Amino acid sequence: MGAERRGRTSDGWGWSQGWGRGGGARDGALGSGAEPRGARSGRIQPSAARRPAPCWPACPSSLWPRILTSPSKTCPTASFPPQTTRDRGSAWPLATRSWTSASLSTSSPGLSSPNIRMSLISRLSIASWASARPPGGRRESPCGICCPPAVPGSETTRTLGDGDYTDFYSSRQHATNMGIMFRGSENALVPNWLHLPVGYHGRASSVVVSGTPIRRPTGQMRPDDAKPPVFGPCKLLDMELEMAFFVGPGNNLGEPIPISRAHEHIFGMVLMNDWSARDIQKWEYVPLGPFLGKSFGTTISPWVVPMDALLPFAVPNPEQDPKPLPYLRHDRPYTFDINLSVTLKGEGMSQAATICRSNFKYMYWTMLQQLTHHSVNGCNLRPGDLLASGTISGPEPESFGSLLELSWRGTKAIDLGNGQTRKFLLDGDEVIITGHCQGDGYRVGFGQCAGKVLPALLPA
Protein backbone atom coordinates (compact mmCIF):
# COMPACT_ATOMS: atom_id res chain seq x y z
CA MET A 1 0.00 0.00 0.00
CA GLY A 2 3.01 2.30 0.20
CA ALA A 3 4.21 4.40 3.09
CA GLU A 4 1.68 5.10 5.80
CA ARG A 5 1.10 8.67 6.91
CA ARG A 6 1.75 9.10 10.62
CA GLY A 7 1.11 11.85 13.12
CA ARG A 8 -1.74 14.30 13.39
CA THR A 9 -2.34 16.98 10.83
CA SER A 10 -2.56 20.62 11.80
CA ASP A 11 -6.33 20.72 11.93
CA GLY A 12 -6.52 17.95 14.55
CA TRP A 13 -8.88 15.78 12.55
CA GLY A 14 -6.38 13.64 10.68
CA TRP A 15 -7.23 15.16 7.31
CA SER A 16 -4.55 15.32 4.64
CA GLN A 17 -3.23 18.82 4.02
CA GLY A 18 -1.91 17.88 0.57
CA TRP A 19 -5.00 18.16 -1.59
CA GLY A 20 -3.85 18.53 -5.17
CA ARG A 21 -0.16 18.75 -4.25
CA GLY A 22 2.71 16.33 -4.53
CA GLY A 23 2.55 13.47 -2.06
CA GLY A 24 -1.07 14.20 -1.28
CA ALA A 25 -3.78 13.98 -3.88
CA ARG A 26 -1.65 14.41 -6.98
CA ASP A 27 -3.61 12.67 -9.74
CA GLY A 28 -5.41 10.79 -7.02
CA ALA A 29 -8.00 10.81 -4.32
CA LEU A 30 -6.09 11.15 -1.05
CA GLY A 31 -2.75 9.96 -2.35
CA SER A 32 -0.90 7.92 -4.89
CA GLY A 33 -0.83 4.64 -3.07
CA ALA A 34 -0.20 5.83 0.47
CA GLU A 35 -2.61 5.03 3.26
CA PRO A 36 -3.99 8.03 5.13
CA ARG A 37 -3.08 8.44 8.77
CA GLY A 38 -5.11 6.22 11.02
CA ALA A 39 -5.60 3.39 8.53
CA ARG A 40 -3.90 1.05 11.00
CA SER A 41 -6.34 1.89 13.77
CA GLY A 42 -8.66 -0.98 12.96
CA ARG A 43 -12.38 -1.12 13.49
CA ILE A 44 -13.68 2.06 15.10
CA GLN A 45 -17.40 2.55 15.24
CA PRO A 46 -18.72 6.12 15.17
CA SER A 47 -21.01 7.37 17.87
CA ALA A 48 -24.39 8.61 16.76
CA ALA A 49 -23.66 12.01 18.24
CA ARG A 50 -20.77 12.64 15.85
CA ARG A 51 -22.46 11.59 12.62
CA PRO A 52 -23.02 14.55 10.31
CA ALA A 53 -25.96 15.00 8.03
CA PRO A 54 -24.62 14.39 4.52
CA CYS A 55 -24.80 17.04 1.83
CA TRP A 56 -22.64 15.30 -0.76
CA PRO A 57 -22.43 11.53 -0.25
CA ALA A 58 -19.09 9.98 -1.09
CA CYS A 59 -20.47 6.49 -1.47
CA PRO A 60 -23.42 4.87 -3.23
CA SER A 61 -26.84 5.71 -1.83
CA SER A 62 -27.54 2.04 -1.15
CA LEU A 63 -24.59 1.95 1.29
CA TRP A 64 -24.87 5.47 2.68
CA PRO A 65 -27.44 4.67 5.39
CA ARG A 66 -24.97 2.21 6.90
CA ILE A 67 -22.40 4.98 7.26
CA LEU A 68 -24.30 8.07 8.30
CA THR A 69 -27.60 8.55 10.04
CA SER A 70 -30.51 9.79 7.99
CA PRO A 71 -30.21 13.58 7.76
CA SER A 72 -32.70 15.56 9.76
CA LYS A 73 -32.72 18.24 7.11
CA THR A 74 -31.97 18.22 3.43
CA CYS A 75 -29.46 20.41 1.68
CA PRO A 76 -31.31 22.51 -0.91
CA THR A 77 -28.21 24.28 -2.19
CA ALA A 78 -25.68 21.46 -2.47
CA SER A 79 -24.40 20.61 -5.91
CA PHE A 80 -22.81 17.32 -6.90
CA PRO A 81 -19.95 17.55 -6.64
CA PRO A 82 -19.11 20.86 -4.97
CA GLN A 83 -16.97 23.14 -7.12
CA THR A 84 -13.31 23.16 -6.15
CA THR A 85 -10.02 23.55 -7.93
CA ARG A 86 -8.56 20.69 -5.92
CA ASP A 87 -8.74 16.99 -6.58
CA ARG A 88 -11.96 15.51 -5.33
CA GLY A 89 -11.25 13.13 -2.46
CA SER A 90 -14.18 10.89 -3.25
CA ALA A 91 -12.49 7.53 -3.04
CA TRP A 92 -12.25 4.67 -0.58
CA PRO A 93 -8.75 3.33 0.06
CA LEU A 94 -8.36 -0.37 -0.64
CA ALA A 95 -6.38 -2.42 1.88
CA THR A 96 -5.76 -5.73 0.17
CA ARG A 97 -3.30 -6.82 2.84
CA SER A 98 -5.28 -5.82 5.93
CA TRP A 99 -7.79 -8.58 6.64
CA THR A 100 -10.20 -7.52 9.37
CA SER A 101 -13.31 -8.89 10.98
CA ALA A 102 -15.67 -6.00 10.36
CA SER A 103 -18.48 -6.58 7.91
CA LEU A 104 -20.50 -4.34 5.65
CA SER A 105 -24.20 -5.06 6.06
CA THR A 106 -27.06 -3.98 3.85
CA SER A 107 -30.38 -5.48 2.95
CA SER A 108 -28.75 -7.43 0.14
CA PRO A 109 -28.42 -11.17 0.89
CA GLY A 110 -24.92 -12.44 1.34
CA LEU A 111 -23.25 -9.06 1.75
CA SER A 112 -21.77 -10.04 5.09
CA SER A 113 -19.27 -12.87 5.04
CA PRO A 114 -17.08 -14.52 7.70
CA ASN A 115 -14.42 -15.14 5.03
CA ILE A 116 -12.81 -11.75 4.69
CA ARG A 117 -10.51 -11.34 1.70
CA MET A 118 -10.75 -7.66 0.92
CA SER A 119 -11.42 -4.57 2.96
CA LEU A 120 -12.44 -1.06 2.10
CA ILE A 121 -11.27 1.50 4.63
CA SER A 122 -13.40 4.60 4.44
CA ARG A 123 -13.11 7.93 6.16
CA LEU A 124 -16.75 8.49 7.01
CA SER A 125 -16.83 12.01 5.67
CA ILE A 126 -14.44 11.46 2.79
CA ALA A 127 -13.42 14.90 1.60
CA SER A 128 -17.00 15.77 0.86
CA TRP A 129 -16.42 19.06 2.55
CA ALA A 130 -12.65 19.34 2.14
CA SER A 131 -12.87 22.20 -0.32
CA ALA A 132 -14.63 24.46 2.22
CA ARG A 133 -12.28 24.37 5.18
CA PRO A 134 -12.11 27.48 7.38
CA PRO A 135 -9.36 27.88 9.99
CA GLY A 136 -9.73 25.86 13.16
CA GLY A 137 -10.51 22.53 11.57
CA ARG A 138 -14.24 23.07 10.97
CA ARG A 139 -15.68 22.68 7.49
CA GLU A 140 -18.79 24.21 6.06
CA SER A 141 -20.93 22.22 3.68
CA PRO A 142 -22.39 23.90 0.61
CA CYS A 143 -25.60 24.53 2.56
CA GLY A 144 -23.79 26.13 5.51
CA ILE A 145 -24.20 23.20 7.90
CA CYS A 146 -21.00 22.40 9.74
CA CYS A 147 -19.88 18.89 8.76
CA PRO A 148 -16.85 17.70 10.77
CA PRO A 149 -15.54 14.18 10.23
CA ALA A 150 -17.63 11.57 12.00
CA VAL A 151 -14.62 10.02 13.74
CA PRO A 152 -11.79 12.51 14.42
CA GLY A 153 -8.44 11.26 13.18
CA SER A 154 -9.52 7.71 12.41
CA GLU A 155 -11.12 5.54 9.80
CA THR A 156 -13.81 2.92 9.88
CA THR A 157 -13.08 -0.37 8.21
CA ARG A 158 -15.70 -1.82 5.91
CA THR A 159 -15.01 -5.26 4.52
CA LEU A 160 -16.36 -7.34 1.69
CA GLY A 161 -16.49 -11.10 1.23
CA ASP A 162 -14.25 -13.35 -0.85
CA GLY A 163 -13.67 -11.70 -4.22
CA ASP A 164 -13.52 -13.38 -7.60
CA TYR A 165 -11.95 -11.75 -10.64
CA THR A 166 -13.31 -11.64 -14.18
CA ASP A 167 -11.61 -9.90 -17.09
CA PHE A 168 -13.61 -8.76 -20.11
CA TYR A 169 -12.50 -7.89 -23.65
CA SER A 170 -14.74 -4.91 -24.32
CA SER A 171 -12.74 -2.42 -26.40
CA ARG A 172 -13.66 -2.77 -30.07
CA GLN A 173 -10.48 -1.02 -31.18
CA HIS A 174 -8.31 -3.34 -29.09
CA ALA A 175 -10.14 -6.45 -30.30
CA THR A 176 -9.83 -5.22 -33.89
CA ASN A 177 -6.11 -4.51 -33.51
CA MET A 178 -5.48 -7.95 -32.05
CA GLY A 179 -7.50 -9.59 -34.81
CA ILE A 180 -5.64 -7.76 -37.57
CA MET A 181 -2.26 -8.70 -36.11
CA PHE A 182 -3.05 -12.39 -35.67
CA ARG A 183 -5.83 -13.22 -38.16
CA GLY A 184 -5.77 -10.47 -40.76
CA SER A 185 -8.11 -7.54 -41.38
CA GLU A 186 -10.78 -9.69 -43.02
CA ASN A 187 -11.24 -11.69 -39.80
CA ALA A 188 -10.41 -9.00 -37.26
CA LEU A 189 -13.44 -9.62 -35.00
CA VAL A 190 -14.53 -13.14 -34.14
CA PRO A 191 -18.23 -13.85 -34.89
CA ASN A 192 -19.48 -13.51 -31.30
CA TRP A 193 -17.72 -10.27 -30.39
CA LEU A 194 -20.46 -7.83 -31.49
CA HIS A 195 -23.17 -9.91 -29.80
CA LEU A 196 -21.87 -10.40 -26.25
CA PRO A 197 -19.22 -9.01 -23.88
CA VAL A 198 -16.48 -11.64 -24.11
CA GLY A 199 -14.72 -12.41 -20.82
CA TYR A 200 -12.77 -15.02 -18.90
CA HIS A 201 -12.40 -16.02 -15.27
CA GLY A 202 -9.12 -14.70 -13.85
CA ARG A 203 -7.01 -15.42 -10.80
CA ALA A 204 -8.02 -13.34 -7.77
CA SER A 205 -5.10 -14.43 -5.57
CA SER A 206 -2.57 -12.59 -7.72
CA VAL A 207 -4.46 -9.28 -7.81
CA VAL A 208 -2.13 -6.89 -5.98
CA VAL A 209 -2.22 -3.26 -4.94
CA SER A 210 -0.23 -0.51 -6.65
CA GLY A 211 3.46 -0.50 -5.75
CA THR A 212 3.77 -4.29 -5.52
CA PRO A 213 6.66 -5.53 -7.71
CA ILE A 214 5.78 -8.03 -10.43
CA ARG A 215 8.09 -10.99 -11.02
CA ARG A 216 8.77 -11.84 -14.65
CA PRO A 217 6.94 -15.14 -15.19
CA THR A 218 8.40 -18.36 -16.51
CA GLY A 219 6.59 -20.95 -18.56
CA GLN A 220 6.31 -22.82 -21.81
CA MET A 221 6.46 -20.98 -25.12
CA ARG A 222 7.04 -21.84 -28.74
CA PRO A 223 8.90 -18.99 -30.44
CA ASP A 224 9.63 -21.09 -33.52
CA ASP A 225 6.64 -22.94 -34.95
CA ALA A 226 9.00 -25.38 -36.66
CA LYS A 227 10.59 -26.45 -33.36
CA PRO A 228 9.33 -27.99 -30.09
CA PRO A 229 8.28 -25.70 -27.24
CA VAL A 230 10.85 -24.40 -24.77
CA PHE A 231 10.73 -23.45 -21.09
CA GLY A 232 12.14 -20.28 -19.60
CA PRO A 233 11.49 -16.68 -18.62
CA CYS A 234 8.91 -14.76 -20.61
CA LYS A 235 10.55 -12.64 -23.30
CA LEU A 236 7.46 -10.72 -24.43
CA LEU A 237 6.21 -9.20 -21.17
CA ASP A 238 3.43 -6.66 -21.70
CA MET A 239 1.16 -4.30 -19.80
CA GLU A 240 -2.52 -3.63 -20.43
CA LEU A 241 -4.29 -0.38 -19.61
CA GLU A 242 -7.59 -1.32 -17.97
CA MET A 243 -10.16 -0.20 -15.44
CA ALA A 244 -12.26 -2.41 -13.21
CA PHE A 245 -15.26 -2.18 -10.91
CA PHE A 246 -16.12 -3.82 -7.62
CA VAL A 247 -19.49 -5.49 -7.12
CA GLY A 248 -21.49 -4.08 -4.21
CA PRO A 249 -24.62 -6.10 -3.39
CA GLY A 250 -24.55 -9.53 -4.99
CA ASN A 251 -27.25 -11.86 -6.28
CA ASN A 252 -28.42 -15.30 -5.24
CA LEU A 253 -27.31 -18.37 -7.15
CA GLY A 254 -29.72 -19.01 -10.01
CA GLU A 255 -31.14 -15.47 -10.02
CA PRO A 256 -29.84 -13.32 -12.91
CA ILE A 257 -29.48 -9.57 -12.51
CA PRO A 258 -31.67 -7.71 -15.05
CA ILE A 259 -29.95 -4.89 -16.85
CA SER A 260 -32.50 -2.44 -15.45
CA ARG A 261 -31.11 -3.18 -11.96
CA ALA A 262 -27.45 -3.72 -12.83
CA HIS A 263 -26.38 -0.24 -11.69
CA GLU A 264 -27.53 -1.09 -8.17
CA HIS A 265 -24.83 -3.78 -7.97
CA ILE A 266 -21.83 -1.69 -9.06
CA PHE A 267 -19.96 -0.05 -6.17
CA GLY A 268 -16.96 1.78 -7.60
CA MET A 269 -13.98 1.72 -9.93
CA VAL A 270 -10.20 1.37 -9.86
CA LEU A 271 -7.35 1.53 -12.35
CA MET A 272 -5.86 -1.78 -13.46
CA ASN A 273 -2.77 -3.15 -15.20
CA ASP A 274 -3.38 -6.66 -16.49
CA TRP A 275 0.22 -7.82 -16.92
CA SER A 276 0.51 -10.27 -19.82
CA ALA A 277 3.17 -12.75 -20.94
CA ARG A 278 2.47 -12.71 -24.67
CA ASP A 279 4.73 -15.62 -25.66
CA ILE A 280 3.33 -17.88 -22.91
CA GLN A 281 -0.21 -16.75 -23.73
CA LYS A 282 0.17 -17.44 -27.45
CA TRP A 283 1.26 -21.04 -26.90
CA GLU A 284 -1.28 -21.97 -24.22
CA TYR A 285 -4.52 -20.12 -25.01
CA VAL A 286 -6.05 -22.62 -27.47
CA PRO A 287 -8.58 -24.02 -26.72
CA LEU A 288 -9.50 -22.75 -23.23
CA GLY A 289 -8.11 -19.22 -23.16
CA PRO A 290 -5.59 -17.42 -20.89
CA PHE A 291 -3.93 -19.27 -18.03
CA LEU A 292 -0.28 -18.82 -16.97
CA GLY A 293 0.16 -15.95 -19.39
CA LYS A 294 -2.14 -13.85 -17.19
CA SER A 295 -2.33 -15.34 -13.70
CA PHE A 296 1.09 -14.19 -12.42
CA GLY A 297 -0.01 -10.67 -11.51
CA THR A 298 -2.70 -8.02 -11.90
CA THR A 299 -2.19 -4.57 -10.36
CA ILE A 300 -4.99 -2.27 -9.20
CA SER A 301 -4.93 1.25 -7.77
CA PRO A 302 -5.46 1.55 -3.99
CA TRP A 303 -8.47 3.90 -4.13
CA VAL A 304 -11.98 2.82 -5.00
CA VAL A 305 -13.90 5.72 -6.54
CA PRO A 306 -17.66 5.21 -5.92
CA MET A 307 -19.96 5.45 -8.92
CA ASP A 308 -21.81 8.41 -7.40
CA ALA A 309 -18.65 10.48 -7.85
CA LEU A 310 -18.45 9.47 -11.52
CA LEU A 311 -22.05 10.11 -12.55
CA PRO A 312 -21.39 13.75 -13.56
CA PHE A 313 -18.93 12.40 -16.14
CA ALA A 314 -21.28 9.94 -17.83
CA VAL A 315 -21.38 10.26 -21.63
CA PRO A 316 -23.67 8.64 -24.21
CA ASN A 317 -23.11 4.94 -24.73
CA PRO A 318 -21.49 3.92 -28.03
CA GLU A 319 -23.83 2.96 -30.84
CA GLN A 320 -23.97 -0.82 -31.02
CA ASP A 321 -24.59 -2.35 -34.43
CA PRO A 322 -26.04 -4.91 -34.60
CA LYS A 323 -28.27 -4.25 -31.62
CA PRO A 324 -27.56 -6.71 -28.82
CA LEU A 325 -30.19 -9.17 -27.68
CA PRO A 326 -32.94 -7.64 -25.50
CA TYR A 327 -31.42 -8.73 -22.18
CA LEU A 328 -28.35 -6.57 -22.94
CA ARG A 329 -30.14 -3.42 -24.13
CA HIS A 330 -30.26 -0.29 -21.98
CA ASP A 331 -30.61 3.46 -22.45
CA ARG A 332 -28.96 4.58 -19.20
CA PRO A 333 -25.71 6.48 -20.00
CA TYR A 334 -23.06 4.29 -18.40
CA THR A 335 -19.91 5.14 -20.29
CA PHE A 336 -17.62 7.63 -18.55
CA ASP A 337 -15.21 10.32 -19.65
CA ILE A 338 -12.13 9.21 -17.71
CA ASN A 339 -8.76 10.45 -18.96
CA LEU A 340 -6.10 7.75 -18.75
CA SER A 341 -2.37 7.75 -19.30
CA VAL A 342 0.45 5.22 -19.10
CA THR A 343 4.08 6.09 -18.40
CA LEU A 344 7.11 3.82 -18.45
CA LYS A 345 10.32 4.40 -16.52
CA GLY A 346 13.27 2.14 -17.17
CA GLU A 347 16.39 1.74 -15.09
CA GLY A 348 18.65 4.73 -15.62
CA MET A 349 15.84 6.98 -16.81
CA SER A 350 15.52 10.23 -14.85
CA GLN A 351 11.91 10.73 -15.95
CA ALA A 352 9.13 8.41 -16.98
CA ALA A 353 8.04 8.58 -20.62
CA THR A 354 4.37 8.76 -21.55
CA ILE A 355 3.59 5.93 -23.95
CA CYS A 356 -0.22 6.06 -24.04
CA ARG A 357 -3.06 8.55 -23.57
CA SER A 358 -6.52 7.05 -23.78
CA ASN A 359 -10.02 7.35 -22.33
CA PHE A 360 -12.51 4.95 -20.77
CA LYS A 361 -15.26 6.34 -23.03
CA TYR A 362 -13.86 4.28 -25.91
CA MET A 363 -15.29 1.05 -24.45
CA TYR A 364 -17.89 -0.70 -26.62
CA TRP A 365 -19.61 -2.85 -23.97
CA THR A 366 -20.74 -1.05 -20.81
CA MET A 367 -20.30 -2.18 -17.23
CA LEU A 368 -24.07 -2.75 -17.00
CA GLN A 369 -23.88 -5.15 -19.93
CA GLN A 370 -20.83 -6.89 -18.50
CA LEU A 371 -22.45 -7.47 -15.12
CA THR A 372 -25.79 -8.54 -16.60
CA HIS A 373 -24.18 -10.98 -19.03
CA HIS A 374 -22.00 -12.38 -16.23
CA SER A 375 -25.09 -13.26 -14.19
CA VAL A 376 -27.51 -14.21 -16.98
CA ASN A 377 -26.83 -17.93 -16.55
CA GLY A 378 -27.58 -17.70 -12.83
CA CYS A 379 -23.99 -17.14 -11.73
CA ASN A 380 -23.99 -15.53 -8.29
CA LEU A 381 -21.82 -12.43 -8.01
CA ARG A 382 -20.61 -11.52 -4.54
CA PRO A 383 -19.61 -8.30 -2.79
CA GLY A 384 -15.98 -7.61 -3.56
CA ASP A 385 -15.94 -9.39 -6.91
CA LEU A 386 -13.72 -7.54 -9.37
CA LEU A 387 -14.84 -7.18 -12.99
CA ALA A 388 -12.31 -5.65 -15.41
CA SER A 389 -12.87 -3.83 -18.68
CA GLY A 390 -10.21 -5.43 -20.81
CA THR A 391 -7.53 -3.40 -22.57
CA ILE A 392 -8.68 0.15 -23.31
CA SER A 393 -7.57 1.29 -26.77
CA GLY A 394 -8.73 4.37 -28.64
CA PRO A 395 -8.87 5.17 -32.35
CA GLU A 396 -5.39 6.71 -32.60
CA PRO A 397 -2.10 4.80 -32.31
CA GLU A 398 -1.03 6.84 -29.26
CA SER A 399 -4.21 5.68 -27.48
CA PHE A 400 -3.49 1.96 -27.86
CA GLY A 401 -3.49 0.38 -24.41
CA SER A 402 -0.80 -2.31 -24.69
CA LEU A 403 2.80 -2.60 -25.86
CA LEU A 404 1.71 -5.32 -28.25
CA GLU A 405 -0.37 -2.74 -30.08
CA LEU A 406 1.96 0.23 -29.60
CA SER A 407 4.86 -1.77 -31.08
CA TRP A 408 2.48 -3.49 -33.51
CA ARG A 409 3.51 -7.01 -32.49
CA GLY A 410 7.11 -5.95 -31.98
CA THR A 411 7.66 -4.61 -35.50
CA LYS A 412 8.45 -1.06 -34.38
CA ALA A 413 10.19 0.40 -31.36
CA ILE A 414 8.49 2.76 -28.91
CA ASP A 415 10.61 5.87 -28.31
CA LEU A 416 11.14 6.66 -24.62
CA GLY A 417 13.56 9.54 -25.19
CA ASN A 418 17.29 9.83 -24.47
CA GLY A 419 18.02 7.00 -26.86
CA GLN A 420 15.86 4.44 -25.04
CA THR A 421 13.26 2.37 -26.85
CA ARG A 422 11.00 -0.54 -26.00
CA LYS A 423 9.00 -3.20 -27.76
CA PHE A 424 8.23 -5.17 -24.60
CA LEU A 425 9.09 -4.72 -20.92
CA LEU A 426 12.59 -5.20 -19.54
CA ASP A 427 13.57 -6.09 -15.98
CA GLY A 428 13.56 -2.93 -13.87
CA ASP A 429 10.90 -1.20 -15.95
CA GLU A 430 8.17 0.52 -13.95
CA VAL A 431 4.73 1.01 -15.50
CA ILE A 432 2.52 3.73 -14.00
CA ILE A 433 -1.14 4.18 -14.94
CA THR A 434 -3.02 7.30 -13.86
CA GLY A 435 -6.57 8.47 -14.46
CA HIS A 436 -8.90 11.33 -13.65
CA CYS A 437 -12.21 12.92 -14.59
CA GLN A 438 -11.97 16.61 -15.35
CA GLY A 439 -14.81 18.82 -14.18
CA ASP A 440 -15.35 22.56 -14.25
CA GLY A 441 -12.71 23.69 -11.76
CA TYR A 442 -12.29 20.32 -10.08
CA ARG A 443 -11.43 16.76 -10.92
CA VAL A 444 -11.92 13.27 -9.56
CA GLY A 445 -8.62 11.40 -9.36
CA PHE A 446 -7.95 7.66 -9.20
CA GLY A 447 -4.41 7.78 -7.81
CA GLN A 448 -1.74 5.57 -9.37
CA CYS A 449 -1.58 1.98 -10.52
CA ALA A 450 2.14 1.21 -10.55
CA GLY A 451 4.33 -1.85 -10.67
CA LYS A 452 8.00 -2.62 -11.33
CA VAL A 453 9.27 -5.69 -13.16
CA LEU A 454 11.60 -7.99 -11.21
CA PRO A 455 13.83 -10.65 -12.82
CA ALA A 456 12.43 -14.14 -13.25
CA LEU A 457 13.04 -16.91 -10.72
CA LEU A 458 13.64 -20.28 -12.34
CA PRO A 459 12.47 -23.36 -10.40
CA ALA A 460 15.28 -25.25 -8.68
GROMACS .gro file of N, CA and C in nm, residues 219-223 234-238 276-284 293:
model
   60
  219GLY      N    1   0.758  -2.000  -1.804
  219GLY     CA    2   0.659  -2.095  -1.856
  219GLY      C    3   0.700  -2.152  -1.990
  220GLN      N    4   0.608  -2.226  -2.048
  220GLN     CA    5   0.631  -2.282  -2.181
  220GLN      C    6   0.598  -2.179  -2.288
  221MET      N    7   0.675  -2.183  -2.396
  221MET     CA    8   0.646  -2.098  -2.512
  221MET      C    9   0.703  -2.167  -2.636
  222ARG      N   10   0.657  -2.125  -2.749
  222ARG     CA   11   0.704  -2.184  -2.874
  222ARG      C   12   0.738  -2.071  -2.972
  223PRO      N   13   0.854  -2.011  -2.957
  223PRO     CA   14   0.890  -1.899  -3.044
  223PRO      C   15   0.908  -1.937  -3.190
  234CYS      N   16   0.966  -1.546  -1.956
  234CYS     CA   17   0.891  -1.476  -2.061
  234CYS      C   18   0.980  -1.370  -2.126
  235LYS      N   19   0.978  -1.365  -2.257
  235LYS     CA   20   1.055  -1.264  -2.330
  235LYS      C   21   0.969  -1.152  -2.385
  236LEU      N   22   0.837  -1.172  -2.388
  236LEU     CA   23   0.746  -1.072  -2.443
  236LEU      C   24   0.649  -1.027  -2.334
  237LEU      N   25   0.703  -0.965  -2.230
  237LEU     CA   26   0.621  -0.920  -2.117
  237LEU      C   27   0.554  -0.788  -2.153
  238ASP      N   28   0.424  -0.780  -2.127
  238ASP     CA   29   0.343  -0.666  -2.170
  238ASP      C   30   0.262  -0.612  -2.053
  276SER      N   31   0.073  -0.917  -1.887
  276SER     CA   32   0.051  -1.027  -1.982
  276SER      C   33   0.184  -1.078  -2.037
  277ALA      N   34   0.200  -1.210  -2.034
  277ALA     CA   35   0.317  -1.275  -2.094
  277ALA      C   36   0.275  -1.324  -2.232
  278ARG      N   37   0.304  -1.245  -2.335
  278ARG     CA   38   0.247  -1.271  -2.467
  278ARG      C   39   0.297  -1.402  -2.528
  279ASP      N   40   0.422  -1.438  -2.507
  279ASP     CA   41   0.473  -1.562  -2.566
  279ASP      C   42   0.415  -1.684  -2.496
  280ILE      N   43   0.398  -1.677  -2.364
  280ILE     CA   44   0.333  -1.788  -2.291
  280ILE      C   45   0.186  -1.795  -2.330
  281GLN      N   46   0.122  -1.680  -2.338
  281GLN     CA   47  -0.021  -1.675  -2.373
  281GLN      C   48  -0.047  -1.731  -2.512
  282LYS      N   49   0.038  -1.698  -2.607
  282LYS     CA   50   0.017  -1.744  -2.745
  282LYS      C   51   0.019  -1.896  -2.755
  283TRP      N   52   0.109  -1.960  -2.681
  283TRP     CA   53   0.126  -2.104  -2.690
  283TRP      C   54   0.016  -2.180  -2.615
  284GLU      N   55  -0.038  -2.122  -2.509
  284GLU     CA   56  -0.128  -2.197  -2.422
  284GLU      C   57  -0.276  -2.170  -2.445
  293GLY      N   58  -0.023  -1.720  -1.876
  293GLY     CA   59   0.016  -1.595  -1.939
  293GLY      C   60  -0.047  -1.473  -1.874
   0.00000   0.00000   0.00000
